Short mmCIF file of C-alpha atoms in Angstrom, two decimals:
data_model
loop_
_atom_site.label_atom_id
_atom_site.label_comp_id
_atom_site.label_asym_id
_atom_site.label_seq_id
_atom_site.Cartn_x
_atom_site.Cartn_y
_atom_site.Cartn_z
CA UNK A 1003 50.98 132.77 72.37
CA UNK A 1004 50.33 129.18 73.84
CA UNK A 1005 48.58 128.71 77.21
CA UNK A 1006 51.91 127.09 78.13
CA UNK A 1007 53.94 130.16 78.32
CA UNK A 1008 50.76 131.89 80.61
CA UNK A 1009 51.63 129.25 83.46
CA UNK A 1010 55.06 129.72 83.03
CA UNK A 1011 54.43 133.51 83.50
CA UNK A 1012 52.11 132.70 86.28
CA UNK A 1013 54.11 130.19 87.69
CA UNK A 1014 57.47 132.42 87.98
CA UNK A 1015 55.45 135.70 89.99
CA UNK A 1016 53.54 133.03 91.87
CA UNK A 1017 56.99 131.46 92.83
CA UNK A 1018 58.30 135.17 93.33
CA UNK A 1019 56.08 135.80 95.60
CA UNK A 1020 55.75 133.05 97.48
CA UNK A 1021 59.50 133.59 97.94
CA UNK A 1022 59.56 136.91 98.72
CA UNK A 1023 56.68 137.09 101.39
CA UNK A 1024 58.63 135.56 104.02
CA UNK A 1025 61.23 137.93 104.11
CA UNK A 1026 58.80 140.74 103.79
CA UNK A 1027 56.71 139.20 107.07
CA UNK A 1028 60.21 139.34 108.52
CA UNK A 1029 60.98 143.00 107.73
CA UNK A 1030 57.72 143.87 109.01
CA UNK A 1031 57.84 142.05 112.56
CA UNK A 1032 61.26 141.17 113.71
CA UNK A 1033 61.69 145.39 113.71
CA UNK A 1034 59.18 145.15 116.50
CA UNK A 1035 60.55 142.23 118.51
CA UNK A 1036 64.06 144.06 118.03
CA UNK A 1037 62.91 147.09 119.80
CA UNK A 1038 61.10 145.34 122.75
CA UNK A 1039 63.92 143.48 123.61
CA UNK A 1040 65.64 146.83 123.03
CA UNK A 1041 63.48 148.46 125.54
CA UNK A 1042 63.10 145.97 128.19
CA UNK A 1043 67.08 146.26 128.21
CA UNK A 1044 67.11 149.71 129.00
CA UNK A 1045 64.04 149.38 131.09
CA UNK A 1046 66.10 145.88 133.30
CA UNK A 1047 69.31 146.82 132.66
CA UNK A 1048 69.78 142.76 131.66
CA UNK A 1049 72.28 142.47 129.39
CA UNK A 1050 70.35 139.09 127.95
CA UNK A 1051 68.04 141.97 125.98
CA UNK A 1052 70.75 143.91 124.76
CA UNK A 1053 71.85 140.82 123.29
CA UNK A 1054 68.64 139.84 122.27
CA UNK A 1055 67.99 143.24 119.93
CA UNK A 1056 71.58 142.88 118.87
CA UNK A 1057 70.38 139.50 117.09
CA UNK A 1058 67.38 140.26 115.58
CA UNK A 1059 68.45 143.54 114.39
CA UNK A 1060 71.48 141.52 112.41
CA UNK A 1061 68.73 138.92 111.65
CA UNK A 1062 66.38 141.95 110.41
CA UNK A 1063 69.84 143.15 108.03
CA UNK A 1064 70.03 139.96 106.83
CA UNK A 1065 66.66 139.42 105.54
CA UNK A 1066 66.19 142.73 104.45
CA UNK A 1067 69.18 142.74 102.01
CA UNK A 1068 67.41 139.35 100.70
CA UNK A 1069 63.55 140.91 100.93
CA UNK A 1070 65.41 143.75 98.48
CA UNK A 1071 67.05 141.74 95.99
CA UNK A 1072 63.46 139.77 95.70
CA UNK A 1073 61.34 142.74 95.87
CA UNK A 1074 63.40 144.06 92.90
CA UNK A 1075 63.29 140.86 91.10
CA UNK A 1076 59.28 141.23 91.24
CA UNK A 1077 59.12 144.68 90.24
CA UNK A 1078 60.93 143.99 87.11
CA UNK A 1079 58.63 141.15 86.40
CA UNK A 1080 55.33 143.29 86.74
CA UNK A 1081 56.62 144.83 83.81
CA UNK A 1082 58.31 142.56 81.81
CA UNK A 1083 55.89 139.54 82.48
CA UNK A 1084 52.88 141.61 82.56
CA UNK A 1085 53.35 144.47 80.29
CA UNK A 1086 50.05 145.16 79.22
CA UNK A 1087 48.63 144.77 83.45
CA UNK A 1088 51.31 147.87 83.91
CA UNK A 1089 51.04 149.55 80.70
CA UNK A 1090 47.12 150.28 81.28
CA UNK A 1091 46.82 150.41 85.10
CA UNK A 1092 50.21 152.03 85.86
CA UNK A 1093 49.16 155.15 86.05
CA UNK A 1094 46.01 154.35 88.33
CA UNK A 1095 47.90 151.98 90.98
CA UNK A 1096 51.37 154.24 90.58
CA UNK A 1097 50.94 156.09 93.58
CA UNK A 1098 51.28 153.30 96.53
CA UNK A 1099 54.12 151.83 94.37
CA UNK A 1100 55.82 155.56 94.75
CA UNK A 1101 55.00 155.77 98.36
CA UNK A 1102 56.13 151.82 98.95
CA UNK A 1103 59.81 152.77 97.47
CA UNK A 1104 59.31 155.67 99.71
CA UNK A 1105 58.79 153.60 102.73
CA UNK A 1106 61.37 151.07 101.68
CA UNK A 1107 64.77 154.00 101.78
CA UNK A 1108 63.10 155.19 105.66
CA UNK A 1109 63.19 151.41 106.79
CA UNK A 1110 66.90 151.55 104.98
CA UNK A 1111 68.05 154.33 106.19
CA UNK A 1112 67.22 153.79 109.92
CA UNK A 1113 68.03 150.72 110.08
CA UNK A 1114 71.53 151.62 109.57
CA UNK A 1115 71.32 154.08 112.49
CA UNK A 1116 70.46 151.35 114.33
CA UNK A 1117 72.58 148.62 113.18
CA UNK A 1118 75.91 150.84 113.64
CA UNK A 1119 74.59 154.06 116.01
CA UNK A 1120 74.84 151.91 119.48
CA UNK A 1121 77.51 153.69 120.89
CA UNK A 1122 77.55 156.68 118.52
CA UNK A 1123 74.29 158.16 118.77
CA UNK A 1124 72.22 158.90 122.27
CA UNK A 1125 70.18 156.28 123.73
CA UNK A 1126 66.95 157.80 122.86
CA UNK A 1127 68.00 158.35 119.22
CA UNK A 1128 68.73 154.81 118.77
CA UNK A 1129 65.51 153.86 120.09
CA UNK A 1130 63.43 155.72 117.91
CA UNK A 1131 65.39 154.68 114.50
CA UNK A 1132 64.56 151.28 115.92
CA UNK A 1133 61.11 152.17 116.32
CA UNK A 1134 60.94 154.08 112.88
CA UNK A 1135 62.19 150.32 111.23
CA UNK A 1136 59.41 148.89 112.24
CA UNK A 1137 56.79 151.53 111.37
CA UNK A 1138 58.58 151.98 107.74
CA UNK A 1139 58.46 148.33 107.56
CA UNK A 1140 55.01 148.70 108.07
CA UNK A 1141 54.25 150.89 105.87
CA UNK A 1142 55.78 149.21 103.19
CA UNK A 1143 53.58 146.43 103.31
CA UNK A 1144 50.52 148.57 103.89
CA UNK A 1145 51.33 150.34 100.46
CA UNK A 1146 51.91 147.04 98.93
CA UNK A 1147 48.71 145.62 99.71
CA UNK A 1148 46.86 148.55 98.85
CA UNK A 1149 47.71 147.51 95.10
CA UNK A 1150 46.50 144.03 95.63
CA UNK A 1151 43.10 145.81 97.27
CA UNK A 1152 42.65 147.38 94.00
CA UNK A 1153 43.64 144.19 91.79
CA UNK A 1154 40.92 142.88 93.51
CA UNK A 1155 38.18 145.67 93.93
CA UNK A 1156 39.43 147.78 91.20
CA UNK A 1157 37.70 151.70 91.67
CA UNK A 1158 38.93 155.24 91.09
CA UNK A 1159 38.79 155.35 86.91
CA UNK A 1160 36.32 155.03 84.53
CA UNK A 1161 37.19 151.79 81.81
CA UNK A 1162 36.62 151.93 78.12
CA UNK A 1163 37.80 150.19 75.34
CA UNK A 1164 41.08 152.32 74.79
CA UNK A 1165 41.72 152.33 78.58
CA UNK A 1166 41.35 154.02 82.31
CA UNK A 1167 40.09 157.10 82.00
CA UNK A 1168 39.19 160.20 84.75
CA UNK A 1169 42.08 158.49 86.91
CA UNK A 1170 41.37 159.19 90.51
CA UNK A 1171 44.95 158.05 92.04
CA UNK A 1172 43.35 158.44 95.59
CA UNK A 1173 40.18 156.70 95.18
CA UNK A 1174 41.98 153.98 93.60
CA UNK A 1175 44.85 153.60 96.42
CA UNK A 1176 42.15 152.88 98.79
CA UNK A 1177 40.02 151.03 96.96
CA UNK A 1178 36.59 149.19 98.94
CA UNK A 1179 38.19 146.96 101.47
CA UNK A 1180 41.54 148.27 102.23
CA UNK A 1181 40.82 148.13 105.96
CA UNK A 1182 40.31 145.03 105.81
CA UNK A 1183 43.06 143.66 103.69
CA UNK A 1184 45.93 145.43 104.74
CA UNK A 1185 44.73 145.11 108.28
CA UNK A 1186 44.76 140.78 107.89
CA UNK A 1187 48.02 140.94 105.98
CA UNK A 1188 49.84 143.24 108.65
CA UNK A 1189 48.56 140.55 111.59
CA UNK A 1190 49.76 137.77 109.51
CA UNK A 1191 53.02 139.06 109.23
CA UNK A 1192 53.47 140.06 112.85
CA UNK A 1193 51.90 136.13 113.77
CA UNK A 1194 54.22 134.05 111.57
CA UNK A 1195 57.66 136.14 112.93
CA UNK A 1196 56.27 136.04 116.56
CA UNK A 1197 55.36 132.05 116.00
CA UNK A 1198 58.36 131.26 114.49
CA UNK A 1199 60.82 132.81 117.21
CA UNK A 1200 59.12 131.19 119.72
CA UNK A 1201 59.51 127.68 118.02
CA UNK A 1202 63.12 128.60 117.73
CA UNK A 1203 63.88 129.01 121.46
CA UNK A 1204 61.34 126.47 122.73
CA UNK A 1205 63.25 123.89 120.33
CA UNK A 1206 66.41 125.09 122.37
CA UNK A 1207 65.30 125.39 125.63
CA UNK A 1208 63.42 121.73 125.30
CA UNK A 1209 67.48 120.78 124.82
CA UNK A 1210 69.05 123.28 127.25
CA UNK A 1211 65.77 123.77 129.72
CA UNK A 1212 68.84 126.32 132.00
CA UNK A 1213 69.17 128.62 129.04
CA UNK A 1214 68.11 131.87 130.70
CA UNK A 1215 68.46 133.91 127.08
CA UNK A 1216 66.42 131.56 125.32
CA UNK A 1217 63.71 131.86 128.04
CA UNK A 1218 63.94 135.62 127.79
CA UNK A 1219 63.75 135.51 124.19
CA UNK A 1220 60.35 133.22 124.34
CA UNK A 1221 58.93 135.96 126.70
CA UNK A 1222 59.48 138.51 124.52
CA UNK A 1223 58.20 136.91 121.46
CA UNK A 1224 55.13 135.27 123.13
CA UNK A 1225 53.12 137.89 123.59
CA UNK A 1226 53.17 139.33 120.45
CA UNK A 1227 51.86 135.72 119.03
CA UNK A 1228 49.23 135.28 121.57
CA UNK A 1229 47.76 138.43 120.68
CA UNK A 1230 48.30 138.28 116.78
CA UNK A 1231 46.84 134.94 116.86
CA UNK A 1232 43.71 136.13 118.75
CA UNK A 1233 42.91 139.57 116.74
CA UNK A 1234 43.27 137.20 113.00
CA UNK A 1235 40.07 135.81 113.30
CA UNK A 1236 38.30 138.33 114.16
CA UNK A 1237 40.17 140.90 111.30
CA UNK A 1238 39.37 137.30 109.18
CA UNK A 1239 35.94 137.35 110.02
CA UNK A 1240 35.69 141.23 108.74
CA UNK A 1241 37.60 139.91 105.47
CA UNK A 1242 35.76 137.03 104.87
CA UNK A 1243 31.88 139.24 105.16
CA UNK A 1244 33.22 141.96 102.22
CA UNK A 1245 34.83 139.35 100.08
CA UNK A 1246 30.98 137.42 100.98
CA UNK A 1247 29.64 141.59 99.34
CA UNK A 1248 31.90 141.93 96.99
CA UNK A 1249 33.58 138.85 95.74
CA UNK A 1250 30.82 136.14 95.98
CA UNK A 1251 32.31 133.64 93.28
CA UNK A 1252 35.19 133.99 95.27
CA UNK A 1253 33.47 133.23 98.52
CA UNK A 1254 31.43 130.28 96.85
CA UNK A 1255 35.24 128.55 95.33
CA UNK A 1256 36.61 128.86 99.22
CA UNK A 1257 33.59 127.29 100.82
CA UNK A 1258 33.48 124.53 97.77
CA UNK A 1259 29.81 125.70 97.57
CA UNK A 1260 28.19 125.41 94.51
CA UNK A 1261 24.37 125.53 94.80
CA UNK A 1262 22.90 128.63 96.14
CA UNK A 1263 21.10 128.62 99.20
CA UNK A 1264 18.90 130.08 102.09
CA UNK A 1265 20.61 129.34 105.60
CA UNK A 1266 23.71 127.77 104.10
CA UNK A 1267 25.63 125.13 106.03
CA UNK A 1268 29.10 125.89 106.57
CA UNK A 1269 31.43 122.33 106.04
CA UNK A 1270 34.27 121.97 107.93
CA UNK A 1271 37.28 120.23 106.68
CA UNK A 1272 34.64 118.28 103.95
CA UNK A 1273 32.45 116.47 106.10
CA UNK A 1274 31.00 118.10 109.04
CA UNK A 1275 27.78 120.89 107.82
CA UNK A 1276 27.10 123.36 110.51
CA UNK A 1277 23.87 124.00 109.99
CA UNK A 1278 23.12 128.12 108.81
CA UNK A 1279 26.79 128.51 109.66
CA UNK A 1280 27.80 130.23 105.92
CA UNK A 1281 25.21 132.22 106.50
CA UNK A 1282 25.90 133.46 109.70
CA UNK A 1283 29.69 133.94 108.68
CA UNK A 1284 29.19 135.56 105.79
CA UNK A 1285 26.47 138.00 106.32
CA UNK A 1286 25.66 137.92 109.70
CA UNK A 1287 22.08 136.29 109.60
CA UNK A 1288 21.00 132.94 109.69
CA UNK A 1289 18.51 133.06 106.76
CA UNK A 1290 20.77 134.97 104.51
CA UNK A 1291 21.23 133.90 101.08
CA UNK A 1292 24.43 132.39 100.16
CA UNK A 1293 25.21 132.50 96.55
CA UNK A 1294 27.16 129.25 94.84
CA UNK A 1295 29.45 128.58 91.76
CA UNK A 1296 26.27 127.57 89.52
CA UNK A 1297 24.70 130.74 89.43
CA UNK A 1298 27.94 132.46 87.91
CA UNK A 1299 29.44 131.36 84.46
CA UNK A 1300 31.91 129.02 84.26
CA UNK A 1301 34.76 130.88 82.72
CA UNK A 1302 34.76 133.24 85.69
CA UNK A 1303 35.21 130.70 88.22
CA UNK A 1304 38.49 130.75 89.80
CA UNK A 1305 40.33 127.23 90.33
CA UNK A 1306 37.68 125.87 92.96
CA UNK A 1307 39.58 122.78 94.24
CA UNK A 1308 42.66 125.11 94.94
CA UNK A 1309 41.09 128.13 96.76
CA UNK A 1310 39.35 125.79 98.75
CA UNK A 1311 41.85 123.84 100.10
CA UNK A 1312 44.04 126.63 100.84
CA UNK A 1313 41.50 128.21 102.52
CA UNK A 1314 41.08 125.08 104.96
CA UNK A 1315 44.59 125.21 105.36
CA UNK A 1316 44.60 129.03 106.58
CA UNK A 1317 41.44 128.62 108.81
CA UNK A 1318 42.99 125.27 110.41
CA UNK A 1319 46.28 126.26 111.29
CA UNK A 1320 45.03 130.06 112.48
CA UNK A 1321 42.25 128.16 114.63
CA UNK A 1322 45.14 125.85 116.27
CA UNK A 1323 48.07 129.07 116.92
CA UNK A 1324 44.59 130.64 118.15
CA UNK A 1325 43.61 127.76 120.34
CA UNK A 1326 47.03 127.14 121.65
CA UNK A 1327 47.72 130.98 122.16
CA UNK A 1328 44.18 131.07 124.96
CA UNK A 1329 46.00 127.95 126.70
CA UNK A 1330 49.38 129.93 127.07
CA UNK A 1331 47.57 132.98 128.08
CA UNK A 1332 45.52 131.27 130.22
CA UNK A 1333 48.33 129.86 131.69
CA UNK A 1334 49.94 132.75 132.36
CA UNK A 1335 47.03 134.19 134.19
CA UNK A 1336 47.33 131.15 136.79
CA UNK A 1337 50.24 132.99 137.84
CA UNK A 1338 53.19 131.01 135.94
CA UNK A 1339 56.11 132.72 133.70
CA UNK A 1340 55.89 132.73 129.86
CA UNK A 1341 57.91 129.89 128.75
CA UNK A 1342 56.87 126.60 131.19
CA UNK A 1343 56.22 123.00 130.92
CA UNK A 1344 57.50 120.85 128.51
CA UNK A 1345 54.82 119.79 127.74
CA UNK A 1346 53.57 123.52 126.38
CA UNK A 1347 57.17 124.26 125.01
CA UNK A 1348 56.78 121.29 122.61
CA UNK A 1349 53.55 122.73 121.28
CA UNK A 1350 54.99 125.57 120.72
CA UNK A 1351 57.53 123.99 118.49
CA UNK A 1352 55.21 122.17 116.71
CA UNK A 1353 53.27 125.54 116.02
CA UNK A 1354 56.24 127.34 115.36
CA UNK A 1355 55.87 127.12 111.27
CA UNK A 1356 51.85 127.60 111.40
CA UNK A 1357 52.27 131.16 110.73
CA UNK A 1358 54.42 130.68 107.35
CA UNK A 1359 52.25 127.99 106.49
CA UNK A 1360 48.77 129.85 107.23
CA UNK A 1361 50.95 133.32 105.65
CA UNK A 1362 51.63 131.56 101.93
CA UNK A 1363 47.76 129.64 102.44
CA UNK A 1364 46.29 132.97 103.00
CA UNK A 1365 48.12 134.46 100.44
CA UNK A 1366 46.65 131.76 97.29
CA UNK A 1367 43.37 132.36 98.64
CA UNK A 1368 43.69 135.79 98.04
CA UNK A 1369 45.67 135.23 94.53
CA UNK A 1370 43.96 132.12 93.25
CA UNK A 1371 40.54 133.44 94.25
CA UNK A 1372 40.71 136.45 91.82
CA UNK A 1373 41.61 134.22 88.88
CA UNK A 1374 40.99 134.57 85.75
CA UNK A 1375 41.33 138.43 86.60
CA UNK A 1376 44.33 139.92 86.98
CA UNK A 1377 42.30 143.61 87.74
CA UNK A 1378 38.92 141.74 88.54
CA UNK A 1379 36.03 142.28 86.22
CA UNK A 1380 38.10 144.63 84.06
CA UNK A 1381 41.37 142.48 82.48
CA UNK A 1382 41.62 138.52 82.43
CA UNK A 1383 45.20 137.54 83.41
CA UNK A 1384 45.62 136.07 79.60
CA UNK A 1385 45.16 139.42 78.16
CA UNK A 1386 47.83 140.99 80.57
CA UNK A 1387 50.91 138.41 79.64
CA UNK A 1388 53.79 139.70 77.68
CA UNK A 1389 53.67 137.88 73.92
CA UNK A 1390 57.73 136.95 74.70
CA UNK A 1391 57.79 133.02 74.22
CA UNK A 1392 60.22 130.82 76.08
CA UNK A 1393 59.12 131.84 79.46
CA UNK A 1394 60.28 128.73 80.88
CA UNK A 1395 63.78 129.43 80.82
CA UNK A 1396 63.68 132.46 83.43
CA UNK A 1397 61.36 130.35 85.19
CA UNK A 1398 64.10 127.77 85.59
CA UNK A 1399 66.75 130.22 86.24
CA UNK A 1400 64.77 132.11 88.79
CA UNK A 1401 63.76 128.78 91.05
CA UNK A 1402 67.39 128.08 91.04
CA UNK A 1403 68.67 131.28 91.90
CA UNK A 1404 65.51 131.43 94.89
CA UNK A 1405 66.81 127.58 95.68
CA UNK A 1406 70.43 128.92 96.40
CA UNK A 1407 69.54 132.02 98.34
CA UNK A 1408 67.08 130.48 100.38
CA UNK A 1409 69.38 127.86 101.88
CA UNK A 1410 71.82 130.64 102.06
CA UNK A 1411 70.20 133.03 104.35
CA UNK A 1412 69.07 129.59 106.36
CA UNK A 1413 72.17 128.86 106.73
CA UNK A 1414 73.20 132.55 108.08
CA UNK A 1415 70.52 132.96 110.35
CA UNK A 1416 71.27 129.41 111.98
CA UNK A 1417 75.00 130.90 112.56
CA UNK A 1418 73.40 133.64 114.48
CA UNK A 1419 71.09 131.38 116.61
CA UNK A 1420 73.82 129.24 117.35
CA UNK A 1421 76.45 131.66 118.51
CA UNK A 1422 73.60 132.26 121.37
CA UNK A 1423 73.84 128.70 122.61
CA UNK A 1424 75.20 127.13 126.20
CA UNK A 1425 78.77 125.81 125.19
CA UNK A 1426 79.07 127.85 122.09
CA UNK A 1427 82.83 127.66 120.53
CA UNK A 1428 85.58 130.06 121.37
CA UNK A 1429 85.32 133.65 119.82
CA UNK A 1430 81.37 133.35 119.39
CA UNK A 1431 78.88 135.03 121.29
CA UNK A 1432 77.47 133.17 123.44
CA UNK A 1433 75.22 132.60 126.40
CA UNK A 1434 75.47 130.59 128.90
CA UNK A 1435 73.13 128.53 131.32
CA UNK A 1436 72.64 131.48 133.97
CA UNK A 1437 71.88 134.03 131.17
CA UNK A 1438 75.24 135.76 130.95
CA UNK A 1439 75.26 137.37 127.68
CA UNK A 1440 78.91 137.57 125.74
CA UNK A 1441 78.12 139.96 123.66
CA UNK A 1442 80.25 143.40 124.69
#
């Protein structure tokens, strides 16, 4: 097999992924933002809320048929890309895969209690499928990440030559770390959903400032960003001192430090040292030893240049949504409403794609940074790839099909936001300048 037909293989679950991670985000957080508008409706009585969970809830259908078809799409390519990853470790890593799918018919399930149960189950009913959405949705990515845990700090067999053996499914599910992973991932997803709404509506209200739904929309999607983006760096800062225990190649490639040290500088954005700051950050002490790239061989390193920049590109952006979620708050606590000044509105909109962007960073960092393992320290991603040439034709295929259905489900969810806007056409839902919702 030629190296060529490893990056294709590489290539099309790195593209699958990278795909399918935004609509998983989605499936985890919009559930939430559907059932606070759904309970500040039947706490106000406003029909603006009703209208609000009535949206999202489609929105949530919509990317959750999507987040299936591309979930299944990567679950066939696990096994057909990676046959000998699966055909070893399946049996160690099978049970948060069993308990995912589990998680995955709930969230189904429910959700169609609470797409078409409205008006035919009780109030209280509805409610809770709405809230058992969200914690399947959960869940599901909890289970998920569990398996990337163990790609990463694989535990709960003993390896030989021929294979796994004394399988502890258990040990393995929650392999060293697993706080800490699935606890960052979770945050992420709930920050990039809650970010992007509110760039959505503060893009709409900075053109229709009298748009009383939009401006109940922001408040209900601000305060789930503000706090998101405050608890990341602190769940980051947990993440970053076990990868610092456990991972320290990894650690060295995403601080583009390469000569070991006592008191190690941290560098910000290339060119600014902080003196002792590594050290501080990584283990807590200013006169720690920092390990770098030279000190480990060369064919373990993972692509330095890559993890690094990726890294800066997760810290940056999460250090901005933080930074601009303390001036909102602290706004607020001067006694002003959630969604004021234009002047705040337009950052907002700016900010509104950090969380993606800091999602899919955060995400190489974690994917890049265990290269050239695919189960680190025990299998090298070369040995795991299927021997099928010609891997560039599903690559192809694939990126088209991902081209088509994301501009597709763009182009649906941009149907429902409009429907929801002052002056919307005839026989649309819509909402006018006072807030009165056209929905029932």
């Amino acid at each position: 097999m030629g190296m060529t037909d490893l990056l294709y293989a590489r290539a099309q679950m790195g593209l699958s992924l990278a795909f399918h991670i935004v609509f998983a985000a989605a499936g985890v957080a919009l559930p939430v933002l559907m059932v606070l508008s759904d309970w500040k409706h039947r706490r106000t009585g406003d029909p603006d809320y009703r209208k609000l969970s009535e949206k999202l809830a489609k929105g949530t259908a919509i990317l959750f048929a999507v987040g299936a078809v591309s979930g299944t799409v990567l679950s066939f390519e696990l096994g057909l890309l990676w046959p000998e990853f699966m055909g070893r470790y399946g049996e160690v890593i099978g049970l948060p895969f069993s308990l995912e799918g589990v998680a995955f018919f709930t969230e189904a399930i429910f959700l169609g209690i609470y797409l078409y149960g409205r008006e035919r189950v009780s109030p209280g009913l509805h409610l809770f499928s709405g809230v058992m959405v969200a914690v399947s949705g959960a869940a599901s990515a909890f289970f998920v990440t569990l398996v990337n845990t163990f790609m990463n700090n694989p535990s709960g067999f003993t390896a030989t030559a021929s294979g796994p053996t004394d399988v502890q499914p258990l040990v393995a599910m929650f392999s060293p770390g697993w706080q800490y992973q699935t606890a960052h991932v979770l945050l992420s997803c709930y920050q990039a959903s809650a970010f992007a709404m509110a760039g959505i509506h503060a893009f709409i209200l900075l053109k229709h400032p009298g748009a009383a739904f939009h401006k109940k929309a922001l408040s209900v999607a601000l305060p789930l960003a503000c706090l998101t983006a405050l608890l990341q760096p602190l769940v980051g800062d947990l993440s970053a001192k076990h990868v610092a225990r456990e991972q320290p190649v990894k650690l060295a490639a995403m601080e583009g430090h390469f000569e070991t040290q006592v008191g190690a500088p941290l560098r910000l954005g290339g060119g600014i040292d902080v003196p002792k700051g590594l050290s501080i950050l990584a283990f807590g002490d200013p006169n720690a030893e920092v390990k770098g790239l030279n000190d480990f061989p060369r064919d373990t390193w993972p692509p330095v240049a890559k993890v690094h920049v990726a890294f800066q590109v997760m810290v940056g952006t999460g250090s901005l949504m933080a930074l601009l979620a303390l001036v909102t708050l602290w706004r607020r606590w001067r006694g002003r409403a959630w969604p004021h000044g234009r002047g705040l509105m337009r950052a907002w909109l700016v900010a509104g794609p950090l969380g993606l962007v800091a999602l899919e960073a955060g995400w190489l960092v974690t994917e890049w940074g265990r290269q050239p393992w695919i189960v680190r320290g025990v299998m090298r991603t070369g040995e795991a790839v299927t021997p099928v040439p010609h891997l560039a034709a599903p690559f192809f295929t694939f990126t088209a099909v991902y081209l088509f259905l994301g501009v597709t489900v763009l182009f649906v969810l941009w149907r429902q936001v409009a429907s929801t806007l002052p002056g919307a056409p005839p026989g649309a839902p819509s909402v006018d300048g006072k807030g009165s919702a056209h929905a029932h």
